[in-house]
Amino acid sequence: MTNEKQTKNFQLFKTFMAIVLAIITILAALVGINSYFDSRIERAVNDEQFIRRVSSHVRPYVIFDATTIHKDGGAMEYLEEIEVEVTGQVYKNVNPEEKHDSHLEITITPKQYLAHAPLIESLGGLRSMIIYDGKRGAKYQWVYTVLVRPPFGGDIKTQKFRLEILR
């Protein structure tokens, strides 16, 4: 009887160990699968091309100056053209050889209606530059006036701006 009881206990122990081993195997497989998918997602999310694609849809921007588009971060998909016109302002009773305030007029022509004026900021650290809020122009255009006060050390046509489409 004791031998039979020992055999029965041994069988119960074997069954218990088989169940525990099965549970451990299933948990290990689930952790492994989870780790595999996490690493795939992490790799995809940290991919530079993926980040560029997402940022171009979330916060599209463009960096430009009077003559060139330097970097398109997705904004040119929404814009037809960016025009920068440099004008000078001459004041009465001022020596013509002295530096005067200059103006830039930036005209943004979108491909479709933009409810909010694109955000424009100056790059390059000019302290003496004022960018006035965009005003509606013809059709879908937004027109910005930029006042550049002396002293301005450099060619105003090379001053870079960053435009961001607000949606």
mmCIF file of C-alpha atoms in Angstrom:
data_model
loop_
_atom_site.group_PDB
_atom_site.id
_atom_site.type_symbol
_atom_site.label_atom_id
_atom_site.label_comp_id
_atom_site.label_asym_id
_atom_site.label_seq_id
_atom_site.Cartn_x
_atom_site.Cartn_y
_atom_site.Cartn_z
ATOM 1 C CA MET A 1 0.000 0.000 0.000
ATOM 2 C CA THR A 2 2.800 2.384 0.778
ATOM 3 C CA ASN A 3 4.431 1.533 -2.522
ATOM 4 C CA GLU A 4 1.163 2.260 -4.299
ATOM 5 C CA LYS A 5 0.807 5.537 -2.398
ATOM 6 C CA GLN A 6 4.374 6.497 -3.291
ATOM 7 C CA THR A 7 3.693 5.734 -6.949
ATOM 8 C CA LYS A 8 0.506 7.817 -6.855
ATOM 9 C CA ASN A 9 2.343 10.709 -5.164
ATOM 10 C CA PHE A 10 5.150 10.423 -7.700
ATOM 11 C CA GLN A 11 2.608 10.517 -10.554
ATOM 12 C CA LEU A 12 0.952 13.611 -9.011
ATOM 13 C CA PHE A 13 4.374 15.243 -8.630
ATOM 14 C CA LYS A 14 5.246 14.453 -12.266
ATOM 15 C CA THR A 15 1.915 15.904 -13.421
ATOM 16 C CA PHE A 16 2.439 18.996 -11.274
ATOM 17 C CA MET A 17 5.965 19.476 -12.630
ATOM 18 C CA ALA A 18 4.722 18.998 -16.215
ATOM 19 C CA ILE A 19 2.066 21.689 -15.671
ATOM 20 C CA VAL A 20 4.609 24.066 -14.079
ATOM 21 C CA LEU A 21 7.045 23.434 -16.938
ATOM 22 C CA ALA A 22 4.269 24.050 -19.504
ATOM 23 C CA ILE A 23 3.316 27.316 -17.796
ATOM 24 C CA ILE A 24 6.961 28.445 -17.655
ATOM 25 C CA THR A 25 7.408 27.556 -21.332
ATOM 26 C CA ILE A 26 4.277 29.499 -22.329
ATOM 27 C CA LEU A 27 5.348 32.529 -20.259
ATOM 28 C CA ALA A 28 8.851 32.426 -21.735
ATOM 29 C CA ALA A 29 7.383 32.229 -25.244
ATOM 30 C CA LEU A 30 5.083 35.207 -24.542
ATOM 31 C CA VAL A 31 7.960 37.270 -23.124
ATOM 32 C CA GLY A 32 10.097 36.342 -26.138
ATOM 33 C CA ILE A 33 7.369 37.276 -28.616
ATOM 34 C CA ASN A 34 6.725 40.555 -26.765
ATOM 35 C CA SER A 35 10.432 41.357 -26.759
ATOM 36 C CA TYR A 36 10.669 40.581 -30.481
ATOM 37 C CA PHE A 37 7.777 42.896 -31.369
ATOM 38 C CA ASP A 38 9.090 45.640 -29.057
ATOM 39 C CA SER A 39 12.478 45.529 -30.773
ATOM 40 C CA ARG A 40 10.848 45.678 -34.225
ATOM 41 C CA ILE A 41 8.700 48.641 -33.204
ATOM 42 C CA GLU A 42 11.667 50.376 -31.573
ATOM 43 C CA ARG A 43 13.735 49.927 -34.723
ATOM 44 C CA ALA A 44 10.927 51.249 -36.926
ATOM 45 C CA VAL A 45 10.186 54.259 -34.723
ATOM 46 C CA ASN A 46 13.854 55.247 -34.442
ATOM 47 C CA ASP A 47 14.408 54.988 -38.186
ATOM 48 C CA GLU A 48 15.441 58.413 -39.500
ATOM 49 C CA GLN A 49 13.306 58.100 -42.625
ATOM 50 C CA PHE A 50 10.219 57.273 -40.526
ATOM 51 C CA ILE A 51 10.857 60.245 -38.224
ATOM 52 C CA ARG A 52 11.172 62.596 -41.221
ATOM 53 C CA ARG A 53 7.965 61.254 -42.726
ATOM 54 C CA VAL A 54 6.006 61.695 -39.476
ATOM 55 C CA SER A 55 7.401 65.154 -38.727
ATOM 56 C CA SER A 56 6.591 66.350 -42.231
ATOM 57 C CA HIS A 57 2.940 65.551 -41.566
ATOM 58 C CA VAL A 58 2.800 66.779 -37.973
ATOM 59 C CA ARG A 59 4.888 69.974 -38.139
ATOM 60 C CA PRO A 60 5.782 70.680 -41.773
ATOM 61 C CA TYR A 61 8.447 73.364 -42.169
ATOM 62 C CA VAL A 62 10.780 74.916 -44.713
ATOM 63 C CA ILE A 63 14.000 76.905 -44.286
ATOM 64 C CA PHE A 64 14.582 79.560 -46.953
ATOM 65 C CA ASP A 65 16.225 82.863 -47.772
ATOM 66 C CA ALA A 66 15.552 85.470 -50.485
ATOM 67 C CA THR A 67 16.771 83.214 -53.283
ATOM 68 C CA THR A 68 16.841 79.577 -52.137
ATOM 69 C CA ILE A 69 14.902 76.855 -50.371
ATOM 70 C CA HIS A 70 17.550 75.342 -48.076
ATOM 71 C CA LYS A 71 15.615 72.565 -46.324
ATOM 72 C CA ASP A 72 12.131 71.241 -46.938
ATOM 73 C CA GLY A 73 10.624 69.455 -43.957
ATOM 74 C CA GLY A 74 7.332 68.751 -45.720
ATOM 75 C CA ALA A 75 5.969 72.309 -46.006
ATOM 76 C CA MET A 76 6.506 72.621 -49.755
ATOM 77 C CA GLU A 77 3.847 69.955 -50.177
ATOM 78 C CA TYR A 78 1.385 72.647 -49.032
ATOM 79 C CA LEU A 79 3.030 75.659 -50.702
ATOM 80 C CA GLU A 80 3.127 76.738 -54.309
ATOM 81 C CA GLU A 81 5.865 79.350 -53.862
ATOM 82 C CA ILE A 82 7.690 81.626 -51.443
ATOM 83 C CA GLU A 83 8.657 85.075 -52.717
ATOM 84 C CA VAL A 84 11.008 87.399 -50.845
ATOM 85 C CA GLU A 85 11.291 91.002 -52.000
ATOM 86 C CA VAL A 86 13.936 93.277 -50.468
ATOM 87 C CA THR A 87 13.088 96.971 -50.284
ATOM 88 C CA GLY A 88 14.885 99.870 -48.634
ATOM 89 C CA GLN A 89 13.266 102.737 -46.848
ATOM 90 C CA VAL A 90 14.737 106.214 -47.204
ATOM 91 C CA TYR A 91 13.960 108.795 -44.522
ATOM 92 C CA LYS A 92 13.844 112.573 -45.043
ATOM 93 C CA ASN A 93 16.673 114.617 -43.526
ATOM 94 C CA VAL A 94 18.953 111.572 -43.221
ATOM 95 C CA ASN A 95 22.389 111.333 -44.795
ATOM 96 C CA PRO A 96 22.054 108.881 -47.734
ATOM 97 C CA GLU A 97 25.379 107.258 -46.819
ATOM 98 C CA GLU A 98 24.092 106.186 -43.378
ATOM 99 C CA LYS A 99 22.425 102.840 -42.895
ATOM 100 C CA HIS A 100 18.632 102.857 -43.051
ATOM 101 C CA ASP A 101 15.938 100.434 -42.061
ATOM 102 C CA SER A 102 15.311 97.828 -44.727
ATOM 103 C CA HIS A 103 12.161 95.903 -45.379
ATOM 104 C CA LEU A 104 11.566 92.428 -46.645
ATOM 105 C CA GLU A 105 8.210 91.416 -47.947
ATOM 106 C CA ILE A 106 7.669 87.667 -47.784
ATOM 107 C CA THR A 107 4.728 86.383 -49.817
ATOM 108 C CA ILE A 108 3.608 82.817 -49.166
ATOM 109 C CA THR A 109 1.374 81.248 -51.814
ATOM 110 C CA PRO A 110 -0.252 78.030 -50.552
ATOM 111 C CA LYS A 111 -1.724 75.393 -52.847
ATOM 112 C CA GLN A 112 -4.941 75.429 -50.830
ATOM 113 C CA TYR A 113 -6.645 77.535 -48.182
ATOM 114 C CA LEU A 114 -4.744 77.786 -44.881
ATOM 115 C CA ALA A 115 -6.969 78.909 -42.014
ATOM 116 C CA HIS A 116 -3.993 80.033 -39.923
ATOM 117 C CA ALA A 117 -1.083 82.140 -41.063
ATOM 118 C CA PRO A 118 2.123 80.109 -41.308
ATOM 119 C CA LEU A 119 4.575 80.829 -38.517
ATOM 120 C CA ILE A 120 7.762 82.548 -39.691
ATOM 121 C CA GLU A 121 10.828 83.039 -37.533
ATOM 122 C CA SER A 122 14.242 84.450 -38.265
ATOM 123 C CA LEU A 123 17.247 82.149 -38.107
ATOM 124 C CA GLY A 124 20.714 83.455 -37.490
ATOM 125 C CA GLY A 125 20.211 85.502 -34.358
ATOM 126 C CA LEU A 126 19.437 88.955 -35.736
ATOM 127 C CA ARG A 127 18.285 91.020 -32.799
ATOM 128 C CA SER A 128 17.221 93.965 -34.885
ATOM 129 C CA MET A 129 14.598 92.183 -36.993
ATOM 130 C CA ILE A 130 10.841 92.488 -36.530
ATOM 131 C CA ILE A 131 8.503 90.105 -38.360
ATOM 132 C CA TYR A 132 4.962 91.431 -38.473
ATOM 133 C CA ASP A 133 2.017 89.038 -38.419
ATOM 134 C CA GLY A 134 0.918 87.706 -41.783
ATOM 135 C CA LYS A 135 -1.874 89.480 -43.599
ATOM 136 C CA ARG A 136 -4.109 87.996 -46.247
ATOM 137 C CA GLY A 137 -3.044 88.751 -49.791
ATOM 138 C CA ALA A 138 -4.634 87.826 -53.110
ATOM 139 C CA LYS A 139 -6.501 84.519 -53.149
ATOM 140 C CA TYR A 140 -4.845 82.216 -50.568
ATOM 141 C CA GLN A 141 -1.663 84.249 -50.083
ATOM 142 C CA TRP A 142 -0.168 85.348 -46.784
ATOM 143 C CA VAL A 143 2.046 88.461 -46.841
ATOM 144 C CA TYR A 144 4.591 89.238 -44.112
ATOM 145 C CA THR A 145 6.502 92.478 -43.653
ATOM 146 C CA VAL A 146 9.914 92.185 -42.039
ATOM 147 C CA LEU A 147 11.640 95.287 -40.693
ATOM 148 C CA VAL A 148 15.427 95.024 -40.451
ATOM 149 C CA ARG A 149 17.043 97.812 -38.447
ATOM 150 C CA PRO A 150 20.694 98.783 -38.684
ATOM 151 C CA PRO A 151 23.307 97.683 -37.859
ATOM 152 C CA PHE A 152 22.916 94.630 -40.029
ATOM 153 C CA GLY A 153 26.207 92.871 -40.596
ATOM 154 C CA GLY A 154 25.850 91.058 -43.877
ATOM 155 C CA ASP A 155 23.772 90.693 -46.990
ATOM 156 C CA ILE A 156 20.079 90.828 -46.144
ATOM 157 C CA LYS A 157 19.357 88.462 -49.035
ATOM 158 C CA THR A 158 21.189 85.653 -47.215
ATOM 159 C CA GLN A 159 19.122 85.974 -44.025
ATOM 160 C CA LYS A 160 17.424 82.616 -43.403
ATOM 161 C CA PHE A 161 13.882 82.097 -42.203
ATOM 162 C CA ARG A 162 12.003 79.079 -40.927
ATOM 163 C CA LEU A 163 8.350 78.778 -41.948
ATOM 164 C CA GLU A 164 6.056 76.299 -40.235
ATOM 165 C CA ILE A 165 2.605 75.362 -41.485
ATOM 166 C CA LEU A 166 0.041 75.522 -38.678
ATOM 167 C CA ARG A 167 -2.852 73.095 -38.961
#
